[in-house]
Coordinates of C-alpha atoms in Angstrom, one line a residue:
Chain A
X1245 CA -46.6 17.2 16.4
X1246 CA -46.7 20.2 14.8
X1247 CA -45.2 22.0 17.7
X1248 CA -42.6 19.5 17.6
X1249 CA -41.8 20.0 13.7
X1250 CA -42.0 23.4 13.6
X1251 CA -39.1 23.9 16.8
X1252 CA -36.9 21.5 14.4
X1253 CA -37.6 23.7 11.5
X1254 CA -36.9 26.8 13.5
X1255 CA -33.7 25.3 15.0
X1256 CA -32.1 23.9 11.6
X1257 CA -33.0 27.6 9.9
X1258 CA -31.2 29.0 12.9
X1259 CA -28.4 26.9 12.7
X1260 CA -27.9 25.8 8.3
X1261 CA -28.0 27.8 5.2
X1262 CA -31.9 27.1 3.6
X1263 CA -30.5 24.8 1.1
X1264 CA -28.9 22.8 4.1
X1265 CA -31.7 22.6 5.9
X1266 CA -34.1 21.1 3.3
X1267 CA -31.8 18.9 2.8
X1268 CA -31.9 18.3 6.4
X1269 CA -35.7 17.6 6.2
X1270 CA -35.7 15.3 3.5
X1271 CA -33.1 13.1 5.4
X1272 CA -35.4 13.3 8.4
X1273 CA -38.0 11.9 6.8
X1274 CA -36.2 9.0 4.8
X1275 CA -34.4 8.0 7.7
X1276 CA -38.1 6.9 9.0
X1277 CA -38.6 5.0 5.8
X1278 CA -38.5 1.2 5.8
X1279 CA -36.3 0.3 2.9
X1280 CA -38.6 -1.2 1.0
X1281 CA -40.1 2.5 0.3
X1282 CA -36.5 3.9 -0.7
X1283 CA -36.7 3.8 -4.0
X1284 CA -37.1 7.7 -5.6
X1285 CA -41.2 8.4 -7.1
X1286 CA -41.0 9.6 -10.7
X1287 CA -42.3 12.4 -9.7
X1288 CA -39.3 13.6 -7.6
X1289 CA -37.3 16.9 -9.2
X1290 CA -33.8 17.0 -9.4
X1291 CA -33.1 18.7 -6.5
X1292 CA -35.3 16.6 -4.5
X1293 CA -33.5 14.1 -6.5
X1294 CA -29.8 15.6 -5.2
X1295 CA -30.9 15.3 -1.4
X1296 CA -31.7 11.7 -2.0
X1297 CA -28.5 11.1 -3.2
X1298 CA -26.9 12.6 -0.4
X1299 CA -28.5 10.3 1.9
X1300 CA -28.7 7.2 0.1
X1301 CA -25.1 7.7 0.2
X1302 CA -24.4 8.0 3.4
X1303 CA -26.9 4.6 3.7
X1304 CA -24.3 2.9 1.8
X1305 CA -21.8 3.9 4.1
X1306 CA -23.5 2.7 6.5
X1307 CA -24.0 -0.9 4.6
X1308 CA -20.6 -0.9 3.9
X1309 CA -19.5 -0.5 7.0
X1310 CA -21.3 -3.6 7.8
X1311 CA -20.1 -5.0 4.8
X1312 CA -16.7 -4.6 5.7
X1313 CA -17.3 -6.5 8.9
X1314 CA -17.8 -9.4 6.9
X1315 CA -14.8 -9.0 4.4
X1316 CA -11.5 -7.8 4.3
X1317 CA -11.2 -4.3 3.0
X1318 CA -8.8 -4.0 -0.2
X1319 CA -6.9 -1.5 1.3
X1320 CA -5.7 -3.5 4.0
X1321 CA -2.0 -3.8 4.1
X1322 CA -1.0 -7.6 4.4
X1323 CA -3.2 -10.7 5.4
X1324 CA -2.3 -10.6 9.1
X1325 CA -3.2 -7.4 9.2
X1326 CA -6.4 -8.1 7.5
X1327 CA -7.0 -11.1 10.1
X1328 CA -6.5 -8.8 13.2
X1329 CA -9.1 -7.0 11.7
X1330 CA -11.4 -9.2 11.0
X1331 CA -11.2 -10.0 15.0
X1332 CA -12.1 -6.9 15.8
X1333 CA -14.8 -6.3 13.3
X1334 CA -16.4 -9.6 15.0
X1335 CA -16.5 -8.0 17.8
X1336 CA -17.8 -4.9 16.1
X1337 CA -20.9 -6.8 14.2
X1338 CA -21.9 -7.4 18.0
X1339 CA -22.1 -3.8 19.4
X1340 CA -23.6 -3.0 16.0
X1341 CA -26.6 -5.1 16.5
X1342 CA -27.2 -3.5 19.7
X1343 CA -27.0 -0.2 18.6
X1344 CA -29.4 -0.9 15.9
X1345 CA -32.0 -2.3 18.4
X1346 CA -31.0 0.4 20.6
X1347 CA -32.3 3.1 17.7
X1348 CA -35.0 1.3 17.4
X1349 CA -36.8 1.8 20.7
X1350 CA -35.8 5.3 20.9
X1351 CA -38.9 7.4 20.9
X1352 CA -39.7 9.2 18.3
X1353 CA -40.0 12.6 20.4
X1354 CA -36.2 12.1 21.0
X1355 CA -33.2 13.6 19.3
X1356 CA -30.6 11.1 18.3
X1357 CA -27.6 12.3 16.9
X1358 CA -26.0 10.4 14.4
X1359 CA -22.7 10.6 13.2
X1360 CA -21.1 9.7 9.7
X1361 CA -19.9 5.9 10.0
X1362 CA -16.0 5.1 9.3
X1363 CA -14.0 7.5 7.1
X1364 CA -12.3 6.2 3.7
X1365 CA -8.7 5.8 4.3
X1366 CA -6.3 3.8 2.6
X1367 CA -2.2 2.8 3.0
X1368 CA 1.0 1.9 1.7
X1369 CA 3.7 0.3 3.1
X1370 CA 7.1 -0.3 1.1
X1371 CA 10.6 -1.7 2.5
X1372 CA 12.5 0.9 0.2
X1373 CA 16.5 0.6 -0.1
X1374 CA 16.7 -1.0 3.4
X1375 CA 17.0 -4.6 3.8
X1376 CA 14.2 -5.3 6.3
X1377 CA 10.8 -4.0 6.7
X1378 CA 10.5 -3.4 10.4
X1379 CA 7.5 -0.7 9.6
X1380 CA 4.3 -1.8 10.7
X1381 CA 0.8 0.2 10.2
X1382 CA -2.7 -0.3 12.4
X1383 CA -6.0 0.0 11.0
X1384 CA -9.3 0.1 13.7
X1385 CA -12.5 1.7 12.3
X1386 CA -14.8 2.3 14.9
X1387 CA -12.3 0.5 17.4
X1388 CA -14.3 2.0 20.0
X1389 CA -18.6 2.6 20.3
X1390 CA -20.1 4.8 22.8
X1391 CA -23.8 4.5 23.2
X1392 CA -25.7 7.0 25.7
X1393 CA -29.0 8.1 26.2
X1394 CA -28.9 11.0 23.2
X1395 CA -26.5 10.0 20.7
X1396 CA -24.3 6.9 19.4
X1397 CA -20.4 7.7 18.2
X1398 CA -17.8 6.0 17.2
X1399 CA -13.9 6.3 17.1
X1400 CA -11.7 5.4 14.9
X1401 CA -7.8 4.1 15.0
X1402 CA -5.0 4.8 12.7
X1403 CA -1.4 4.1 13.6
X1404 CA 1.9 3.9 12.3
X1405 CA 4.8 2.1 13.9
X1406 CA 8.6 2.2 12.6
X1407 CA 11.0 0.0 14.2
X1408 CA 14.5 -0.3 14.7
X1409 CA 17.2 -3.2 15.5
X1410 CA 14.7 -5.5 14.9
X1411 CA 10.9 -5.9 13.5
X1412 CA 9.1 -7.1 16.6
X1413 CA 8.6 -4.0 19.0
X1414 CA 6.6 -2.6 15.7
X1415 CA 4.5 -6.0 15.2
X1416 CA 4.0 -5.6 18.9
X1417 CA 2.7 -2.2 18.7
X1418 CA 0.3 -3.7 15.9
X1419 CA -1.0 -6.1 17.9
X1420 CA -1.8 -4.8 21.4
X1421 CA -1.7 -0.5 21.5
X1422 CA -4.9 0.0 19.9
X1423 CA -6.8 -2.8 22.5
X1424 CA -4.7 -0.5 25.1
X1425 CA -6.3 2.8 24.0
X1426 CA -9.7 0.8 23.7
X1427 CA -9.2 0.2 27.5
X1428 CA -8.3 3.3 28.9
X1429 CA -11.0 5.2 26.6
X1430 CA -14.2 2.8 27.6
X1431 CA -12.7 3.2 31.6
X1432 CA -12.3 7.1 31.5
X1433 CA -15.4 9.1 31.8
X1434 CA -14.2 12.3 31.4
X1435 CA -12.3 12.0 28.1
X1436 CA -9.0 12.8 29.1
X1437 CA -7.0 12.0 26.0
X1438 CA -3.8 13.1 27.5
X1439 CA -3.4 10.6 30.4
X1440 CA -5.5 7.8 28.4
X1441 CA -2.7 8.5 25.5
X1442 CA 0.3 8.2 28.1
X1443 CA -1.2 5.6 30.3
X1444 CA -1.3 3.2 26.8
X1445 CA 2.1 4.2 25.8
X1446 CA 3.6 3.6 29.1
X1447 CA 1.6 0.5 29.1
X1448 CA 2.3 -0.9 25.9
X1449 CA 6.5 0.5 26.2
X1450 CA 6.3 -1.9 29.9
X1451 CA 4.9 -5.1 27.6
X1452 CA 7.1 -5.1 25.3
X1453 CA 10.1 -4.6 27.8
X1454 CA 8.5 -7.4 29.5
X1455 CA 7.9 -9.4 26.3
X1456 CA 11.3 -8.8 25.4
X1457 CA 12.8 -10.6 28.4
X1458 CA 10.6 -13.9 28.0
X1459 CA 10.4 -14.8 24.6
X1460 CA 11.6 -13.9 20.9
X1461 CA 8.6 -13.5 18.6
X1462 CA 8.5 -17.0 16.4
X1463 CA 7.4 -13.7 13.3
X1464 CA 11.3 -12.1 14.3
X1465 CA 13.5 -12.9 11.8
X1466 CA 16.5 -11.3 13.2
X1467 CA 19.7 -13.0 14.0
X1468 CA 20.0 -11.7 17.3
X1469 CA 21.2 -14.1 19.9
X1470 CA 21.7 -12.0 22.6
X1471 CA 19.9 -12.8 25.9
X1472 CA 17.7 -9.7 25.9
X1473 CA 16.4 -7.5 22.7
X1474 CA 16.4 -3.7 24.2
X1475 CA 18.0 -2.9 21.7
X1476 CA 14.9 -2.9 19.6
X1477 CA 12.4 0.0 19.6
X1478 CA 10.2 1.9 17.6
X1479 CA 8.2 4.8 17.0
X1480 CA 4.5 5.4 17.4
X1481 CA 2.8 8.1 15.7
X1482 CA -1.5 7.1 16.5
X1483 CA -4.4 9.0 15.7
X1484 CA -8.0 9.0 17.1
X1485 CA -10.9 10.3 15.4
X1486 CA -14.0 10.5 16.8
X1487 CA -17.2 13.1 15.5
X1488 CA -16.3 16.6 16.8
X1489 CA -12.1 15.7 17.6
X1490 CA -8.9 14.3 16.1
X1491 CA -6.5 13.2 18.8
X1492 CA -2.8 12.1 18.1
X1493 CA 0.0 10.9 20.2
X1494 CA 2.9 11.1 18.9
X1495 CA 6.5 9.3 19.9
X1496 CA 9.5 9.6 18.2
X1497 CA 10.0 10.5 14.6
X1498 CA 7.0 9.5 12.9
X1499 CA 4.5 12.5 12.1
X1500 CA 0.8 12.8 11.9
X1501 CA -0.5 15.6 9.3
X1502 CA -3.7 17.2 8.8
X1503 CA -4.6 19.5 5.2
X1504 CA -7.2 22.1 6.2
X1505 CA -8.4 23.9 4.0
X1506 CA -5.1 23.1 1.6
X1507 CA -3.1 24.0 4.6
X1508 CA -0.7 21.7 5.8
X1509 CA -1.0 21.5 9.9
X1510 CA 1.3 19.9 11.7
X1511 CA -0.1 17.4 14.7
X1512 CA 3.0 16.3 16.2
X1513 CA 6.3 17.0 16.3
X1514 CA 9.4 14.8 15.5
X1515 CA 11.4 13.6 18.8
X1516 CA 14.1 14.3 17.8
X1517 CA 17.5 14.5 20.3
X1518 CA 18.6 18.2 19.6
X1519 CA 15.3 19.4 19.9
X1520 CA 16.1 22.4 22.4
X1521 CA 13.5 21.1 25.1
X1522 CA 14.4 17.3 24.4
X1523 CA 18.1 18.1 24.8
X1524 CA 17.7 19.4 28.0
X1525 CA 15.6 16.5 29.6
X1526 CA 18.4 14.4 28.0
X1527 CA 20.9 16.0 29.7
X1528 CA 19.3 17.0 33.0
X1529 CA 18.7 12.8 33.0
X1530 CA 22.5 12.8 32.9
X1531 CA 22.9 11.8 29.6
X1532 CA 24.2 13.1 26.4
X1533 CA 23.9 13.9 22.6
X1534 CA 26.6 13.4 20.5
X1535 CA 26.8 14.1 17.1
X1536 CA 27.2 10.9 15.1
X1537 CA 25.9 10.4 11.6
X1538 CA 23.5 13.1 12.8
X1539 CA 21.8 14.2 16.4
X1540 CA 22.0 10.8 18.0
X1541 CA 21.3 9.9 22.3
X1542 CA 24.6 8.3 23.4
X1543 CA 25.3 8.8 20.0
X1544 CA 23.2 6.1 19.1
X1545 CA 20.0 6.3 18.8
X1546 CA 18.1 9.4 16.0
X1547 CA 15.0 9.9 17.9
X1548 CA 14.5 11.2 21.6
X1549 CA 11.7 8.7 22.4
X1550 CA 10.3 5.4 21.5
X1551 CA 9.0 2.9 22.5
X1552 CA 11.0 0.1 23.8
X1553 CA 14.6 0.2 23.9
X1554 CA 15.1 0.0 26.9
X1555 CA 18.8 -0.1 27.3
X1556 CA 18.6 3.7 27.0
X1557 CA 16.1 4.7 29.0
X1558 CA 15.7 7.0 30.8
X1559 CA 16.9 9.1 28.3
X1560 CA 15.0 7.7 25.7
X1561 CA 11.5 8.4 27.0
X1562 CA 7.9 6.4 25.7
X1563 CA 6.0 9.4 27.0
X1564 CA 3.8 10.4 23.8
X1565 CA 3.2 14.4 23.3
X1566 CA -0.2 14.3 22.6
X1567 CA -2.6 16.9 20.4
X1568 CA -6.2 17.4 20.4
X1569 CA -7.6 19.1 18.0
X1570 CA -11.0 20.0 17.3
X1571 CA -12.8 19.0 13.5
X1572 CA -14.1 21.8 11.3
X1573 CA -15.7 22.1 8.0
X1574 CA -12.5 23.0 6.1
X1575 CA -10.7 19.6 7.3
X1576 CA -10.0 17.4 4.1
X1577 CA -7.8 14.7 5.1
X1578 CA -4.9 13.4 7.6
X1579 CA -1.5 11.7 6.5
X1580 CA 0.0 9.6 8.9
X1581 CA 3.4 8.6 7.8
X1582 CA 6.9 7.2 8.4
X1583 CA 10.3 9.5 8.6
X1584 CA 11.3 7.5 5.7
X1585 CA 8.4 9.9 4.0
X1586 CA 9.0 12.9 6.0
X1587 CA 12.9 13.1 5.5
X1588 CA 12.3 13.6 2.0
X1589 CA 8.9 15.3 1.5
X1590 CA 7.9 18.2 3.4
X1591 CA 4.6 18.6 5.0
X1592 CA 3.0 21.0 2.0
X1593 CA 4.1 18.7 -1.1
X1594 CA 2.2 15.5 0.8
X1595 CA -0.9 17.8 0.9
X1596 CA -0.8 19.2 -2.3
X1597 CA -0.1 15.7 -4.0
X1598 CA -2.9 14.3 -1.9
X1599 CA -5.1 16.7 -2.3
X1600 CA -4.7 16.2 -6.0
X1601 CA -5.5 12.6 -5.6
X1602 CA -8.8 12.5 -3.9
X1603 CA -10.4 15.8 -5.9
X1604 CA -9.5 13.9 -8.8
X1605 CA -12.1 10.6 -7.7
X1606 CA -14.4 12.5 -5.6
X1607 CA -14.8 15.7 -7.8
X1608 CA -18.6 15.2 -8.3
X1609 CA -19.0 15.3 -4.6
X1610 CA -18.3 18.7 -4.3
X1611 CA -20.9 21.5 -3.9
X1612 CA -18.6 23.4 -6.7
X1613 CA -18.8 20.3 -8.7
X1614 CA -22.2 20.2 -8.4
X1615 CA -23.4 23.3 -9.5
X1616 CA -20.8 23.4 -12.4
X1617 CA -22.5 20.3 -13.9
X1618 CA -24.7 20.5 -16.7
X1619 CA -28.0 19.7 -16.6
X1620 CA -27.5 16.2 -18.4
X1621 CA -24.8 15.1 -16.7
X1622 CA -26.6 15.7 -13.3
X1623 CA -29.3 13.1 -14.8
X1624 CA -26.7 10.9 -15.5
X1625 CA -25.2 10.9 -12.3
X1626 CA -29.1 10.7 -10.4
X1627 CA -29.4 7.2 -12.7
X1628 CA -26.2 6.0 -11.6
X1629 CA -27.0 7.0 -8.1
X1630 CA -30.5 5.4 -8.1
X1631 CA -28.7 1.9 -9.7
X1632 CA -26.2 1.7 -6.8
X1633 CA -29.1 1.5 -4.8
X1634 CA -29.8 -1.8 -5.3
X1635 CA -27.3 -4.1 -4.7
X1636 CA -24.9 -4.4 -2.1
X1637 CA -22.3 -5.0 -4.2
X1638 CA -22.5 -1.7 -5.7
X1639 CA -23.0 0.1 -2.7
X1640 CA -19.5 -1.8 -1.9
X1641 CA -17.8 -0.7 -5.5
X1642 CA -18.8 2.6 -4.7
X1643 CA -17.1 2.7 -1.0
X1644 CA -14.1 1.1 -2.8
X1645 CA -14.0 3.9 -5.2
X1646 CA -13.3 6.3 -2.5
X1647 CA -11.0 4.1 -0.4
X1648 CA -8.8 3.1 -3.4
X1649 CA -8.6 7.1 -3.7
X1650 CA -7.3 7.2 -1.0
X1651 CA -5.1 4.0 -1.0
X1652 CA -3.7 5.5 -4.0
X1653 CA -2.4 8.4 -2.5
X1654 CA -0.7 6.9 -0.1
X1655 CA 0.9 4.7 -2.9
X1656 CA 2.0 8.0 -4.9
X1657 CA 3.7 9.5 -1.5
X1658 CA 5.3 6.2 -1.5
X1659 CA 6.9 6.7 -4.7
X1660 CA 7.2 10.1 -4.5
X1661 CA 9.8 8.7 -1.4
X1662 CA 11.9 6.4 -3.6
X1663 CA 12.0 9.1 -6.1
X1664 CA 13.8 10.9 -3.7
X1665 CA 16.1 8.4 -2.4
X1666 CA 14.4 8.1 0.9
X1667 CA 16.6 5.2 2.6
X1668 CA 14.4 4.0 4.9
X1669 CA 11.2 1.5 5.0
X1670 CA 7.7 4.1 3.6
X1671 CA 4.5 3.5 5.7
X1672 CA 1.7 5.9 4.8
X1673 CA -2.3 6.4 5.7
X1674 CA -4.4 8.6 4.2
X1675 CA -7.6 9.3 6.0
X1676 CA -10.3 11.5 4.3
X1677 CA -11.9 13.8 6.8
X1678 CA -14.7 15.5 4.2
X1679 CA -18.2 15.5 4.6
X1680 CA -18.2 15.0 8.3
X1681 CA -22.0 16.3 9.3
X1682 CA -24.4 15.1 11.8
X1683 CA -28.1 14.5 11.3
X1684 CA -30.5 14.9 13.7
X1685 CA -33.5 12.6 13.8
X1686 CA -36.8 12.8 15.5
Chain B
X1378 CA 53.9 10.8 8.2
X1379 CA 50.4 11.3 7.2
X1380 CA 48.7 9.5 9.7
X1381 CA 50.3 11.6 11.9
X1382 CA 48.3 14.6 10.8
X1383 CA 44.8 12.7 11.4
X1384 CA 44.6 13.2 15.4
X1385 CA 43.9 9.6 17.5
X1386 CA 42.8 9.0 20.9
X1387 CA 42.7 5.9 22.6
X1388 CA 40.9 4.9 26.2
X1389 CA 40.0 1.6 27.6
X1390 CA 36.9 0.0 29.3
X1391 CA 36.6 -2.6 31.9
X1392 CA 34.0 -4.7 32.8
X1393 CA 34.2 -7.7 36.0
X1394 CA 31.8 -10.3 34.9
X1395 CA 30.2 -12.8 37.4
X1396 CA 31.3 -16.4 35.2
X1397 CA 34.4 -18.4 35.2
X1398 CA 37.0 -17.2 32.6
X1399 CA 37.0 -20.3 30.2
X1400 CA 33.3 -19.2 29.7
X1401 CA 33.7 -15.7 28.9
X1402 CA 37.0 -16.5 26.8
X1403 CA 34.8 -19.1 24.8
X1404 CA 32.0 -16.5 23.6
X1405 CA 35.1 -13.2 22.9
X1406 CA 37.3 -15.6 21.4
X1407 CA 34.3 -16.3 18.4
X1408 CA 35.8 -14.0 16.0
X1409 CA 33.0 -15.2 13.5
X1410 CA 29.3 -14.8 16.2
X1411 CA 30.4 -11.8 17.1
X1412 CA 26.3 -11.5 17.5
X1413 CA 26.5 -13.4 20.3
X1414 CA 26.9 -10.8 22.5
X1415 CA 27.6 -7.7 21.0
X1416 CA 24.3 -5.5 21.4
X1417 CA 24.2 -4.2 17.8
X1418 CA 25.5 -6.8 15.1
X1419 CA 22.7 -8.1 13.5
X1420 CA 24.9 -11.1 11.4
X1421 CA 28.2 -12.0 10.8
X1422 CA 29.6 -13.8 7.4
X1423 CA 33.1 -14.8 7.3
X1424 CA 35.2 -13.4 4.4
X1425 CA 38.0 -15.2 4.7
X1426 CA 39.4 -17.9 7.1
X1427 CA 42.6 -16.9 6.8
X1428 CA 45.8 -18.9 7.2
X1429 CA 46.3 -22.0 9.2
X1430 CA 43.8 -22.9 12.3
X1431 CA 40.1 -23.6 12.5
X1432 CA 37.7 -22.3 9.8
X1433 CA 37.3 -18.6 10.7
X1434 CA 39.3 -18.8 14.0
X1435 CA 43.0 -18.2 12.4
X1436 CA 45.1 -15.1 11.8
X1437 CA 44.3 -13.2 9.5
X1438 CA 40.3 -14.1 9.3
X1439 CA 38.2 -11.3 7.8
X1440 CA 34.2 -10.9 9.0
X1441 CA 31.7 -9.1 7.6
X1442 CA 29.2 -7.9 9.9
X1443 CA 25.6 -6.3 9.3
X1444 CA 24.5 -4.1 11.8
X1445 CA 21.0 -3.4 13.3
X1446 CA 18.3 -0.6 12.0
X1447 CA 18.7 2.7 13.5
X1448 CA 22.7 2.6 14.8
X1449 CA 24.7 4.8 12.7
X1450 CA 26.2 2.4 10.3
X1451 CA 24.8 -0.4 8.2
X1452 CA 28.1 -2.4 8.4
X1453 CA 31.5 -3.4 9.5
X1454 CA 34.6 -5.1 7.8
X1455 CA 36.4 -6.8 10.7
X1456 CA 40.1 -8.6 10.9
X1457 CA 41.4 -10.7 13.4
X1458 CA 45.2 -9.6 14.1
X1459 CA 46.2 -12.0 17.0
X1460 CA 44.4 -14.7 18.9
X1461 CA 45.8 -16.3 21.8
X1462 CA 43.8 -19.0 23.9
X1463 CA 47.2 -19.2 26.2
X1464 CA 47.3 -15.5 27.9
X1465 CA 43.4 -15.2 26.5
X1466 CA 44.6 -12.0 24.2
X1467 CA 42.1 -11.2 21.2
X1468 CA 43.6 -8.3 18.5
X1469 CA 41.0 -6.9 16.2
X1470 CA 41.0 -4.0 13.4
X1471 CA 38.6 -2.7 11.3
X1472 CA 39.2 -2.3 8.1
X1473 CA 36.0 -0.8 6.4
X1474 CA 32.3 0.0 7.0
X1475 CA 30.5 3.4 7.3
X1476 CA 30.5 4.0 10.9
X1477 CA 33.6 6.6 10.8
X1478 CA 35.7 4.2 12.3
X1479 CA 39.1 5.2 11.0
X1480 CA 42.6 2.5 11.8
X1481 CA 40.6 1.3 14.3
X1482 CA 41.9 -1.1 16.3
X1483 CA 41.3 -2.6 19.9
X1484 CA 43.0 -5.2 22.5
X1485 CA 41.0 -7.4 24.3
X1486 CA 42.5 -9.2 27.1
X1487 CA 40.9 -11.5 29.8
X1488 CA 41.9 -12.1 33.3
X1489 CA 40.7 -14.3 36.4
X1490 CA 39.2 -11.7 38.7
X1491 CA 41.6 -11.3 41.8
X1492 CA 38.2 -11.4 44.0
X1493 CA 37.2 -14.9 42.9
X1494 CA 39.4 -16.7 40.0
X1495 CA 37.0 -19.5 40.1
X1496 CA 34.1 -17.4 39.7
X1497 CA 34.9 -14.1 38.4
X1498 CA 36.1 -12.7 35.3
X1499 CA 37.8 -9.2 34.2
X1500 CA 38.0 -8.0 30.6
X1501 CA 39.7 -5.1 29.5
X1502 CA 38.7 -3.6 26.4
X1503 CA 41.6 -1.3 24.9
X1504 CA 41.6 0.5 21.4
X1505 CA 42.7 3.1 19.4
X1506 CA 40.8 5.1 16.5
X1507 CA 41.3 8.1 14.4
X1508 CA 39.4 11.1 15.5
X1509 CA 36.5 11.8 12.8
X1510 CA 36.6 14.7 11.0
X1511 CA 34.0 17.4 12.8
X1512 CA 33.8 15.1 16.1
X1513 CA 35.7 16.1 18.9
X1514 CA 38.4 13.7 20.6
X1515 CA 35.6 13.6 23.7
X1516 CA 32.4 12.9 21.7
X1517 CA 34.4 9.8 19.7
X1518 CA 36.2 8.4 23.4
X1519 CA 32.5 9.0 24.6
X1520 CA 30.5 6.9 22.0
X1521 CA 33.0 3.7 21.3
X1522 CA 33.4 3.7 25.3
X1523 CA 29.8 3.4 25.3
X1524 CA 29.3 1.2 22.3
X1525 CA 32.1 -1.2 24.3
X1526 CA 30.4 -0.8 27.6
X1527 CA 27.1 -2.3 26.2
X1528 CA 28.5 -5.1 24.4
X1529 CA 30.5 -6.4 27.9
X1530 CA 27.2 -5.9 29.6
X1531 CA 25.4 -7.8 27.4
X1532 CA 28.5 -10.6 27.5
X1533 CA 27.5 -10.5 31.4
X1534 CA 23.7 -11.0 30.9
X1535 CA 24.4 -14.0 28.5
X1536 CA 27.0 -15.8 31.0
X1537 CA 24.8 -15.4 33.9
X1538 CA 22.0 -16.8 31.7
X1539 CA 24.5 -19.9 30.3
X1540 CA 25.0 -21.0 33.8
X1541 CA 21.8 -21.1 35.5

């Protein structure tokens, strides 16, 4: 036992700063305690108190995650969305129990990697100056749970769909695309993200074509009476977030932008018909791009890729462009949004605005903030943290605070877009990516 | 004389539909319900019924058409210039809208197909329109022909479904 402990310490020292190592060691000890033993003793030092706070924070996040399974998150965009999430959450509850049991029976000598649970996120979606709302947003934290002998990880799904022609294709994507991605993810052993996403999008496209041919959705409010709705389609920008990677699959002119170390890093490229490679592809397929209020495929559609729009195939394809980005400590947040935002707000401006929102709300959590905090204030924060350990409601509130910051950031971006006279629906998702750390438990 | 400065262009689109003439004509002639077969029309409101004839079907009737999102226009205002149920001819002018189609006038004629007069119908839609500034004549014709072809293809599918 002594040797094993020594190895752990050595490994920690090699890979982490000394201070971080101390936190890590204390965290390990805490993990093995039962909940009743978690109350800090009066003799703890200020430093130890901070370490406990960090562990308690993670524990509260875990409780919040389960609480989120039982009740709707305030950040949900609509009752319908809440309903959908609840269904998925029911599945998650079962998986969660299984995971807990597995952890309990794992021998203490083995190293178990456990990652943070769901990231904070917020969403805002407004009709804006258009007559109808044809955007849709899908939020599915922990939609895939992977369990191996040595680790358990959760993947999180976020999708933004901007419909055109009518709303039912985007609505269908919201209901189904994450399920298709989930199926592909669970059946794929090699985690070949490009192929997984391409198959998911192709299946989604075929579903909306087939579905449109048989019956029109009862929720579809348009007055279209045509026998087929093949002039209806949607963009789809999807992000799957794993402990190690950010995967983005994009089809159309919505966009995903990562904020890394204060800088905007686009993770998708808009599919505009006059993008040189898209123009070549369309022309080689026998199509044509005409400038009629912007570049349009056959003069009609202002994007070169979309789910649906069967009448414009093969010129308008549903094949997504996929990017896989390794996560780093510098990653701050991810923004998914429709062109209602990006047509009037630059990537850099959006990142700057979101950054201000998130930093304002969670400044205390930053290291620099900690080091600059006066002793008295630090004591007060310690007390607050102790109090918040007590009840799940307070944990929920704590979680809400961070989600609230993401939601406020999303709302602020939509307001900015409207102020800049965006003429479209605007939908924005902000996902907080900070403090993604692995913990080793032995 | 002013109009002669603006370049004009003209074209025709022909579509053979596997349906009897009376059925095809009954859909085409419904000036107040273009969304029945026109692919990019979301809804239609009659502005005035014109003089004489049934409501919304008289010469001079004007309709306000709302177009679907994603299309390079939001609305179109159109007037029925002629409607002849004996020669199966319909003439429509576009008098407003944000589609860049100015001085547009189209004539749609429906005849029974010589191949099979009882079961096939030939629809001919001819039009003239100004070439918008900054757009070539070729692109203008391509664009308008495309829209008309989509509409007539949709009409063919609709009549096929109605005959089942």
